[in-house]
Amino acid sequence: SDDKENADIWKRFYPQSYLVSRFVTDSHKGVHNLNKNELSVSKDQLNVDMLIDFFVLAKCQLIFSTVKDSRYAQEARRLSPFVGRILS
C-alpha cells in the first residue's frame, strides 16, 4: 500500500508482513494522485517502483485488496500464473 493508515492497520493484524513500497504517504490519496510538488521523488521513479510492486504482488500466493473492484489487485491475480514466463 502507499497509504500509511492502511499499512498500519494491516501490520496490526499481520505483524510479520513487510511493507515493500518506500513511498508511503499520509495524504489518503495514494501517491498516484499527488502532484509533483507533493512528491519527494520523480514520477518516473514512482512508475518504476509501481511496476516492481505490481510484479511482486502478482507473485504472491494470496492477494488481498481493501477495495472489491481494485483493478490493480484484479490484474495481479489474473497475471499471477504467467509472471515467471513474463519475467524470464
PDB file of N, CA and C in Angstrom:
ATOM      1  N   SER A   1       0.829  -1.179   0.000  1.00  0.00           N
ATOM      2  CA  SER A   1       0.000   0.000   0.000  1.00  0.00           C
ATOM      3  C   SER A   1       0.871   1.238   0.000  1.00  0.00           C
ATOM      4  N   ASP A   2       0.370   2.314  -0.571  1.00  0.00           N
ATOM      5  CA  ASP A   2       1.063   3.593  -0.475  1.00  0.00           C
ATOM      6  C   ASP A   2       0.336   4.509   0.509  1.00  0.00           C
ATOM      7  N   ASP A   3      -0.597   3.944   1.261  1.00  0.00           N
ATOM      8  CA  ASP A   3      -1.361   4.693   2.256  1.00  0.00           C
ATOM      9  C   ASP A   3      -0.933   4.224   3.640  1.00  0.00           C
ATOM     10  N   LYS A   4      -0.343   5.126   4.416  1.00  0.00           N
ATOM     11  CA  LYS A   4       0.198   4.771   5.737  1.00  0.00           C
ATOM     12  C   LYS A   4      -0.866   4.186   6.655  1.00  0.00           C
ATOM     13  N   GLU A   5      -2.054   4.747   6.657  1.00  0.00           N
ATOM     14  CA  GLU A   5      -3.114   4.256   7.537  1.00  0.00           C
ATOM     15  C   GLU A   5      -3.477   2.805   7.212  1.00  0.00           C
ATOM     16  N   ASN A   6      -3.647   2.489   5.921  1.00  0.00           N
ATOM     17  CA  ASN A   6      -3.940   1.103   5.536  1.00  0.00           C
ATOM     18  C   ASN A   6      -2.794   0.167   5.907  1.00  0.00           C
ATOM     19  N   ALA A   7      -1.572   0.615   5.679  1.00  0.00           N
ATOM     20  CA  ALA A   7      -0.407  -0.207   6.012  1.00  0.00           C
ATOM     21  C   ALA A   7      -0.346  -0.462   7.517  1.00  0.00           C
ATOM     22  N   ASP A   8      -0.621   0.547   8.330  1.00  0.00           N
ATOM     23  CA  ASP A   8      -0.605   0.375   9.789  1.00  0.00           C
ATOM     24  C   ASP A   8      -1.688  -0.594  10.256  1.00  0.00           C
ATOM     25  N   ILE A   9      -2.874  -0.503   9.677  1.00  0.00           N
ATOM     26  CA  ILE A   9      -3.958  -1.429  10.026  1.00  0.00           C
ATOM     27  C   ILE A   9      -3.549  -2.860   9.668  1.00  0.00           C
ATOM     28  N   TRP A  10      -3.020  -3.042   8.473  1.00  0.00           N
ATOM     29  CA  TRP A  10      -2.589  -4.368   8.023  1.00  0.00           C
ATOM     30  C   TRP A  10      -1.516  -4.943   8.960  1.00  0.00           C
ATOM     31  N   LYS A  11      -0.525  -4.117   9.312  1.00  0.00           N
ATOM     32  CA  LYS A  11       0.566  -4.569  10.184  1.00  0.00           C
ATOM     33  C   LYS A  11       0.060  -4.952  11.573  1.00  0.00           C
ATOM     34  N   ARG A  12      -1.022  -4.354  12.013  1.00  0.00           N
ATOM     35  CA  ARG A  12      -1.597  -4.704  13.311  1.00  0.00           C
ATOM     36  C   ARG A  12      -2.107  -6.142  13.306  1.00  0.00           C
ATOM     37  N   PHE A  13      -2.726  -6.557  12.204  1.00  0.00           N
ATOM     38  CA  PHE A  13      -3.261  -7.911  12.090  1.00  0.00           C
ATOM     39  C   PHE A  13      -2.215  -8.926  11.628  1.00  0.00           C
ATOM     40  N   TYR A  14      -1.253  -8.474  10.828  1.00  0.00           N
ATOM     41  CA  TYR A  14      -0.225  -9.353  10.273  1.00  0.00           C
ATOM     42  C   TYR A  14       1.150  -8.726  10.495  1.00  0.00           C
ATOM     43  N   PRO A  15       1.628  -8.740  11.761  1.00  0.00           N
ATOM     44  CA  PRO A  15       2.880  -8.043  12.089  1.00  0.00           C
ATOM     45  C   PRO A  15       4.111  -8.597  11.374  1.00  0.00           C
ATOM     46  N   GLN A  16       4.042  -9.810  10.881  1.00  0.00           N
ATOM     47  CA  GLN A  16       5.183 -10.402  10.178  1.00  0.00           C
ATOM     48  C   GLN A  16       5.298  -9.906   8.737  1.00  0.00           C
ATOM     49  N   SER A  17       4.322  -9.133   8.277  1.00  0.00           N
ATOM     50  CA  SER A  17       4.311  -8.624   6.895  1.00  0.00           C
ATOM     51  C   SER A  17       5.405  -7.592   6.683  1.00  0.00           C
ATOM     52  N   TYR A  18       5.822  -7.479   5.427  1.00  0.00           N
ATOM     53  CA  TYR A  18       6.803  -6.471   5.035  1.00  0.00           C
ATOM     54  C   TYR A  18       6.122  -5.411   4.184  1.00  0.00           C
ATOM     55  N   LEU A  19       6.478  -4.176   4.413  1.00  0.00           N
ATOM     56  CA  LEU A  19       5.999  -3.084   3.568  1.00  0.00           C
ATOM     57  C   LEU A  19       7.053  -2.862   2.492  1.00  0.00           C
ATOM     58  N   VAL A  20       6.699  -3.173   1.263  1.00  0.00           N
ATOM     59  CA  VAL A  20       7.660  -3.136   0.162  1.00  0.00           C
ATOM     60  C   VAL A  20       7.878  -1.719  -0.343  1.00  0.00           C
ATOM     61  N   SER A  21       6.823  -0.941  -0.455  1.00  0.00           N
ATOM     62  CA  SER A  21       6.922   0.400  -1.027  1.00  0.00           C
ATOM     63  C   SER A  21       7.681   1.344  -0.102  1.00  0.00           C
ATOM     64  N   ARG A  22       8.559   2.137  -0.697  1.00  0.00           N
ATOM     65  CA  ARG A  22       9.299   3.136   0.076  1.00  0.00           C
ATOM     66  C   ARG A  22       8.551   4.460   0.134  1.00  0.00           C
ATOM     67  N   PHE A  23       7.521   4.617  -0.697  1.00  0.00           N
ATOM     68  CA  PHE A  23       6.844   5.893  -0.823  1.00  0.00           C
ATOM     69  C   PHE A  23       5.449   5.818  -0.232  1.00  0.00           C
ATOM     70  N   VAL A  24       5.385   5.892   1.075  1.00  0.00           N
ATOM     71  CA  VAL A  24       4.108   5.835   1.771  1.00  0.00           C
ATOM     72  C   VAL A  24       3.732   7.248   2.159  1.00  0.00           C
ATOM     73  N   THR A  25       2.477   7.571   2.004  1.00  0.00           N
ATOM     74  CA  THR A  25       2.029   8.937   2.279  1.00  0.00           C
ATOM     75  C   THR A  25       0.907   8.935   3.308  1.00  0.00           C
ATOM     76  N   ASP A  26       0.777  10.032   4.024  1.00  0.00           N
ATOM     77  CA  ASP A  26      -0.320  10.223   4.973  1.00  0.00           C
ATOM     78  C   ASP A  26      -1.497  10.942   4.322  1.00  0.00           C
ATOM     79  N   SER A  27      -1.429  11.186   3.028  1.00  0.00           N
ATOM     80  CA  SER A  27      -2.416  12.041   2.367  1.00  0.00           C
ATOM     81  C   SER A  27      -3.766  11.370   2.139  1.00  0.00           C
ATOM     82  N   HIS A  28      -3.841  10.052   2.244  1.00  0.00           N
ATOM     83  CA  HIS A  28      -5.063   9.276   1.970  1.00  0.00           C
ATOM     84  C   HIS A  28      -5.485   9.379   0.507  1.00  0.00           C
ATOM     85  N   LYS A  29      -4.586   9.841  -0.353  1.00  0.00           N
ATOM     86  CA  LYS A  29      -4.887   9.934  -1.771  1.00  0.00           C
ATOM     87  C   LYS A  29      -4.120   8.887  -2.562  1.00  0.00           C
ATOM     88  N   GLY A  30      -3.079   8.326  -2.007  1.00  0.00           N
ATOM     89  CA  GLY A  30      -2.207   7.444  -2.766  1.00  0.00           C
ATOM     90  C   GLY A  30      -1.238   8.276  -3.581  1.00  0.00           C
ATOM     91  N   VAL A  31      -0.040   7.800  -3.739  1.00  0.00           N
ATOM     92  CA  VAL A  31       0.981   8.593  -4.427  1.00  0.00           C
ATOM     93  C   VAL A  31       0.628   8.864  -5.889  1.00  0.00           C
ATOM     94  N   HIS A  32      -0.185   8.004  -6.505  1.00  0.00           N
ATOM     95  CA  HIS A  32      -0.546   8.233  -7.906  1.00  0.00           C
ATOM     96  C   HIS A  32      -1.421   9.465  -8.086  1.00  0.00           C
ATOM     97  N   ASN A  33      -2.042   9.943  -7.012  1.00  0.00           N
ATOM     98  CA  ASN A  33      -2.903  11.120  -7.098  1.00  0.00           C
ATOM     99  C   ASN A  33      -2.224  12.404  -6.622  1.00  0.00           C
ATOM    100  N   LEU A  34      -0.971  12.331  -6.196  1.00  0.00           N
ATOM    101  CA  LEU A  34      -0.271  13.517  -5.720  1.00  0.00           C
ATOM    102  C   LEU A  34       0.311  14.276  -6.902  1.00  0.00           C
ATOM    103  N   ASN A  35       0.392  15.593  -6.776  1.00  0.00           N
ATOM    104  CA  ASN A  35       1.064  16.351  -7.837  1.00  0.00           C
ATOM    105  C   ASN A  35       2.559  16.378  -7.543  1.00  0.00           C
ATOM    106  N   LYS A  36       3.356  16.789  -8.526  1.00  0.00           N
ATOM    107  CA  LYS A  36       4.810  16.669  -8.380  1.00  0.00           C
ATOM    108  C   LYS A  36       5.371  17.540  -7.256  1.00  0.00           C
ATOM    109  N   ASN A  37       4.669  18.571  -6.846  1.00  0.00           N
ATOM    110  CA  ASN A  37       5.119  19.400  -5.725  1.00  0.00           C
ATOM    111  C   ASN A  37       4.982  18.683  -4.387  1.00  0.00           C
ATOM    112  N   GLU A  38       4.115  17.691  -4.324  1.00  0.00           N
ATOM    113  CA  GLU A  38       3.897  16.941  -3.088  1.00  0.00           C
ATOM    114  C   GLU A  38       4.806  15.716  -2.979  1.00  0.00           C
ATOM    115  N   LEU A  39       5.611  15.448  -4.000  1.00  0.00           N
ATOM    116  CA  LEU A  39       6.439  14.252  -4.038  1.00  0.00           C
ATOM    117  C   LEU A  39       7.888  14.547  -3.687  1.00  0.00           C
ATOM    118  N   SER A  40       8.527  13.571  -3.066  1.00  0.00           N
ATOM    119  CA  SER A  40       9.954  13.705  -2.767  1.00  0.00           C
ATOM    120  C   SER A  40      10.807  13.026  -3.828  1.00  0.00           C
ATOM    121  N   VAL A  41      10.173  12.361  -4.803  1.00  0.00           N
ATOM    122  CA  VAL A  41      10.873  11.674  -5.897  1.00  0.00           C
ATOM    123  C   VAL A  41      10.150  11.980  -7.204  1.00  0.00           C
ATOM    124  N   SER A  42      10.765  11.589  -8.320  1.00  0.00           N
ATOM    125  CA  SER A  42      10.159  11.858  -9.618  1.00  0.00           C
ATOM    126  C   SER A  42       9.032  10.874  -9.917  1.00  0.00           C
ATOM    127  N   LYS A  43       8.134  11.285 -10.797  1.00  0.00           N
ATOM    128  CA  LYS A  43       7.056  10.393 -11.252  1.00  0.00           C
ATOM    129  C   LYS A  43       7.648   9.172 -11.955  1.00  0.00           C
ATOM    130  N   ASP A  44       8.777   9.345 -12.665  1.00  0.00           N
ATOM    131  CA  ASP A  44       9.426   8.208 -13.315  1.00  0.00           C
ATOM    132  C   ASP A  44       9.833   7.150 -12.297  1.00  0.00           C
ATOM    133  N   GLN A  45      10.429   7.590 -11.193  1.00  0.00           N
ATOM    134  CA  GLN A  45      10.833   6.640 -10.143  1.00  0.00           C
ATOM    135  C   GLN A  45       9.607   5.959  -9.542  1.00  0.00           C
ATOM    136  N   LEU A  46       8.533   6.708  -9.364  1.00  0.00           N
ATOM    137  CA  LEU A  46       7.295   6.115  -8.851  1.00  0.00           C
ATOM    138  C   LEU A  46       6.751   5.061  -9.811  1.00  0.00           C
ATOM    139  N   ASN A  47       6.832   5.326 -11.116  1.00  0.00           N
ATOM    140  CA  ASN A  47       6.359   4.346 -12.105  1.00  0.00           C
ATOM    141  C   ASN A  47       7.184   3.069 -12.053  1.00  0.00           C
ATOM    142  N   VAL A  48       8.498   3.204 -11.939  1.00  0.00           N
ATOM    143  CA  VAL A  48       9.355   2.018 -11.828  1.00  0.00           C
ATOM    144  C   VAL A  48       9.001   1.235 -10.568  1.00  0.00           C
ATOM    145  N   ASP A  49       8.864   1.928  -9.453  1.00  0.00           N
ATOM    146  CA  ASP A  49       8.510   1.250  -8.203  1.00  0.00           C
ATOM    147  C   ASP A  49       7.131   0.612  -8.274  1.00  0.00           C
ATOM    148  N   MET A  50       6.189   1.258  -8.970  1.00  0.00           N
ATOM    149  CA  MET A  50       4.851   0.678  -9.125  1.00  0.00           C
ATOM    150  C   MET A  50       4.929  -0.633  -9.897  1.00  0.00           C
ATOM    151  N   LEU A  51       5.730  -0.665 -10.948  1.00  0.00           N
ATOM    152  CA  LEU A  51       5.876  -1.910 -11.719  1.00  0.00           C
ATOM    153  C   LEU A  51       6.524  -3.003 -10.880  1.00  0.00           C
ATOM    154  N   ILE A  52       7.522  -2.655 -10.096  1.00  0.00           N
ATOM    155  CA  ILE A  52       8.149  -3.635  -9.199  1.00  0.00           C
ATOM    156  C   ILE A  52       7.120  -4.148  -8.209  1.00  0.00           C
ATOM    157  N   ASP A  53       6.386  -3.243  -7.565  1.00  0.00           N
ATOM    158  CA  ASP A  53       5.355  -3.639  -6.595  1.00  0.00           C
ATOM    159  C   ASP A  53       4.289  -4.513  -7.243  1.00  0.00           C
ATOM    160  N   PHE A  54       3.894  -4.177  -8.471  1.00  0.00           N
ATOM    161  CA  PHE A  54       2.871  -4.949  -9.166  1.00  0.00           C
ATOM    162  C   PHE A  54       3.332  -6.382  -9.408  1.00  0.00           C
ATOM    163  N   PHE A  55       4.554  -6.562  -9.898  1.00  0.00           N
ATOM    164  CA  PHE A  55       5.039  -7.911 -10.164  1.00  0.00           C
ATOM    165  C   PHE A  55       5.300  -8.692  -8.883  1.00  0.00           C
ATOM    166  N   VAL A  56       5.716  -8.007  -7.814  1.00  0.00           N
ATOM    167  CA  VAL A  56       5.845  -8.676  -6.509  1.00  0.00           C
ATOM    168  C   VAL A  56       4.467  -9.152  -6.052  1.00  0.00           C
ATOM    169  N   LEU A  57       3.454  -8.297  -6.182  1.00  0.00           N
ATOM    170  CA  LEU A  57       2.088  -8.678  -5.812  1.00  0.00           C
ATOM    171  C   LEU A  57       1.606  -9.857  -6.646  1.00  0.00           C
ATOM    172  N   ALA A  58       1.865  -9.821  -7.938  1.00  0.00           N
ATOM    173  CA  ALA A  58       1.425 -10.898  -8.830  1.00  0.00           C
ATOM    174  C   ALA A  58       2.090 -12.233  -8.487  1.00  0.00           C
ATOM    175  N   LYS A  59       3.265 -12.209  -7.876  1.00  0.00           N
ATOM    176  CA  LYS A  59       3.950 -13.440  -7.474  1.00  0.00           C
ATOM    177  C   LYS A  59       3.431 -14.017  -6.157  1.00  0.00           C
ATOM    178  N   CYS A  60       2.621 -13.271  -5.433  1.00  0.00           N
ATOM    179  CA  CYS A  60       2.111 -13.734  -4.131  1.00  0.00           C
ATOM    180  C   CYS A  60       1.091 -14.863  -4.315  1.00  0.00           C
ATOM    181  N   GLN A  61       1.072 -15.770  -3.350  1.00  0.00           N
ATOM    182  CA  GLN A  61       0.079 -16.848  -3.377  1.00  0.00           C
ATOM    183  C   GLN A  61      -1.319 -16.323  -3.149  1.00  0.00           C
ATOM    184  N   LEU A  62      -1.456 -15.382  -2.217  1.00  0.00           N
ATOM    185  CA  LEU A  62      -2.752 -14.774  -1.909  1.00  0.00           C
ATOM    186  C   LEU A  62      -2.638 -13.276  -2.095  1.00  0.00           C
ATOM    187  N   ILE A  63      -3.636 -12.701  -2.744  1.00  0.00           N
ATOM    188  CA  ILE A  63      -3.653 -11.264  -2.979  1.00  0.00           C
ATOM    189  C   ILE A  63      -4.903 -10.695  -2.329  1.00  0.00           C
ATOM    190  N   PHE A  64      -4.709  -9.851  -1.332  1.00  0.00           N
ATOM    191  CA  PHE A  64      -5.810  -9.208  -0.636  1.00  0.00           C
ATOM    192  C   PHE A  64      -5.960  -7.784  -1.135  1.00  0.00           C
ATOM    193  N   SER A  65      -7.179  -7.304  -1.170  1.00  0.00           N
ATOM    194  CA  SER A  65      -7.428  -5.919  -1.542  1.00  0.00           C
ATOM    195  C   SER A  65      -8.517  -5.363  -0.635  1.00  0.00           C
ATOM    196  N   THR A  66      -8.360  -4.111  -0.241  1.00  0.00           N
ATOM    197  CA  THR A  66      -9.383  -3.475   0.592  1.00  0.00           C
ATOM    198  C   THR A  66     -10.511  -2.916  -0.259  1.00  0.00           C
ATOM    199  N   VAL A  67     -10.298  -2.896  -1.572  1.00  0.00           N
ATOM    200  CA  VAL A  67     -11.303  -2.383  -2.493  1.00  0.00           C
ATOM    201  C   VAL A  67     -11.750  -3.543  -3.377  1.00  0.00           C
ATOM    202  N   LYS A  68     -13.023  -3.858  -3.346  1.00  0.00           N
ATOM    203  CA  LYS A  68     -13.527  -5.019  -4.066  1.00  0.00           C
ATOM    204  C   LYS A  68     -13.253  -4.958  -5.562  1.00  0.00           C
ATOM    205  N   ASP A  69     -13.297  -3.771  -6.133  1.00  0.00           N
ATOM    206  CA  ASP A  69     -13.108  -3.648  -7.571  1.00  0.00           C
ATOM    207  C   ASP A  69     -11.730  -3.083  -7.936  1.00  0.00           C
ATOM    208  N   SER A  70     -10.722  -3.298  -7.085  1.00  0.00           N
ATOM    209  CA  SER A  70      -9.387  -2.792  -7.355  1.00  0.00           C
ATOM    210  C   SER A  70      -8.833  -3.408  -8.637  1.00  0.00           C
ATOM    211  N   ARG A  71      -8.662  -2.587  -9.660  1.00  0.00           N
ATOM    212  CA  ARG A  71      -8.131  -3.063 -10.936  1.00  0.00           C
ATOM    213  C   ARG A  71      -6.701  -3.569 -10.755  1.00  0.00           C
ATOM    214  N   TYR A  72      -5.957  -2.916  -9.898  1.00  0.00           N
ATOM    215  CA  TYR A  72      -4.567  -3.296  -9.625  1.00  0.00           C
ATOM    216  C   TYR A  72      -4.510  -4.731  -9.092  1.00  0.00           C
ATOM    217  N   ALA A  73      -5.313  -5.038  -8.085  1.00  0.00           N
ATOM    218  CA  ALA A  73      -5.333  -6.387  -7.499  1.00  0.00           C
ATOM    219  C   ALA A  73      -5.908  -7.400  -8.486  1.00  0.00           C
ATOM    220  N   GLN A  74      -6.963  -7.036  -9.212  1.00  0.00           N
ATOM    221  CA  GLN A  74      -7.551  -7.955 -10.189  1.00  0.00           C
ATOM    222  C   GLN A  74      -6.545  -8.347 -11.262  1.00  0.00           C
ATOM    223  N   GLU A  75      -5.820  -7.378 -11.782  1.00  0.00           N
ATOM    224  CA  GLU A  75      -4.853  -7.660 -12.842  1.00  0.00           C
ATOM    225  C   GLU A  75      -3.679  -8.467 -12.302  1.00  0.00           C
ATOM    226  N   ALA A  76      -3.268  -8.203 -11.068  1.00  0.00           N
ATOM    227  CA  ALA A  76      -2.189  -9.001 -10.465  1.00  0.00           C
ATOM    228  C   ALA A  76      -2.625 -10.455 -10.317  1.00  0.00           C
ATOM    229  N   ARG A  77      -3.859 -10.694  -9.875  1.00  0.00           N
ATOM    230  CA  ARG A  77      -4.384 -12.065  -9.771  1.00  0.00           C
ATOM    231  C   ARG A  77      -4.428 -12.739 -11.147  1.00  0.00           C
ATOM    232  N   ARG A  78      -4.896 -12.000 -12.136  1.00  0.00           N
ATOM    233  CA  ARG A  78      -5.040 -12.548 -13.485  1.00  0.00           C
ATOM    234  C   ARG A  78      -3.679 -12.876 -14.109  1.00  0.00           C
ATOM    235  N   LEU A  79      -2.690 -12.059 -13.836  1.00  0.00           N
ATOM    236  CA  LEU A  79      -1.361 -12.242 -14.393  1.00  0.00           C
ATOM    237  C   LEU A  79      -0.534 -13.268 -13.625  1.00  0.00           C
ATOM    238  N   SER A  80      -0.902 -13.548 -12.399  1.00  0.00           N
ATOM    239  CA  SER A  80      -0.119 -14.388 -11.495  1.00  0.00           C
ATOM    240  C   SER A  80       0.412 -15.689 -12.115  1.00  0.00           C
ATOM    241  N   PRO A  81      -0.402 -16.479 -12.823  1.00  0.00           N
ATOM    242  CA  PRO A  81       0.120 -17.734 -13.360  1.00  0.00           C
ATOM    243  C   PRO A  81       1.201 -17.550 -14.433  1.00  0.00           C
ATOM    244  N   PHE A  82       1.330 -16.347 -14.981  1.00  0.00           N
ATOM    245  CA  PHE A  82       2.241 -16.114 -16.105  1.00  0.00           C
ATOM    246  C   PHE A  82       3.464 -15.268 -15.757  1.00  0.00           C
ATOM    247  N   VAL A  83       3.584 -14.848 -14.503  1.00  0.00           N
ATOM    248  CA  VAL A  83       4.662 -13.935 -14.119  1.00  0.00           C
ATOM    249  C   VAL A  83       6.030 -14.546 -14.378  1.00  0.00           C
ATOM    250  N   GLY A  84       6.215 -15.811 -14.044  1.00  0.00           N
ATOM    251  CA  GLY A  84       7.515 -16.450 -14.261  1.00  0.00           C
ATOM    252  C   GLY A  84       7.924 -16.410 -15.720  1.00  0.00           C
ATOM    253  N   ARG A  85       6.992 -16.671 -16.610  1.00  0.00           N
ATOM    254  CA  ARG A  85       7.280 -16.645 -18.046  1.00  0.00           C
ATOM    255  C   ARG A  85       7.545 -15.210 -18.532  1.00  0.00           C
ATOM    256  N   ILE A  86       6.813 -14.256 -18.001  1.00  0.00           N
ATOM    257  CA  ILE A  86       6.978 -12.853 -18.410  1.00  0.00           C
ATOM    258  C   ILE A  86       8.351 -12.324 -17.982  1.00  0.00           C
ATOM    259  N   LEU A  87       8.751 -12.639 -16.771  1.00  0.00           N
ATOM    260  CA  LEU A  87       9.994 -12.087 -16.227  1.00  0.00           C
ATOM    261  C   LEU A  87      11.236 -12.885 -16.598  1.00  0.00           C
ATOM    262  N   SER A  88      11.071 -14.032 -17.249  1.00  0.00           N
ATOM    263  CA  SER A  88      12.263 -14.818 -17.594  1.00  0.00           C
ATOM    264  C   SER A  88      12.869 -14.404 -18.914  1.00  0.00           C
TER     265      SER A  88
END
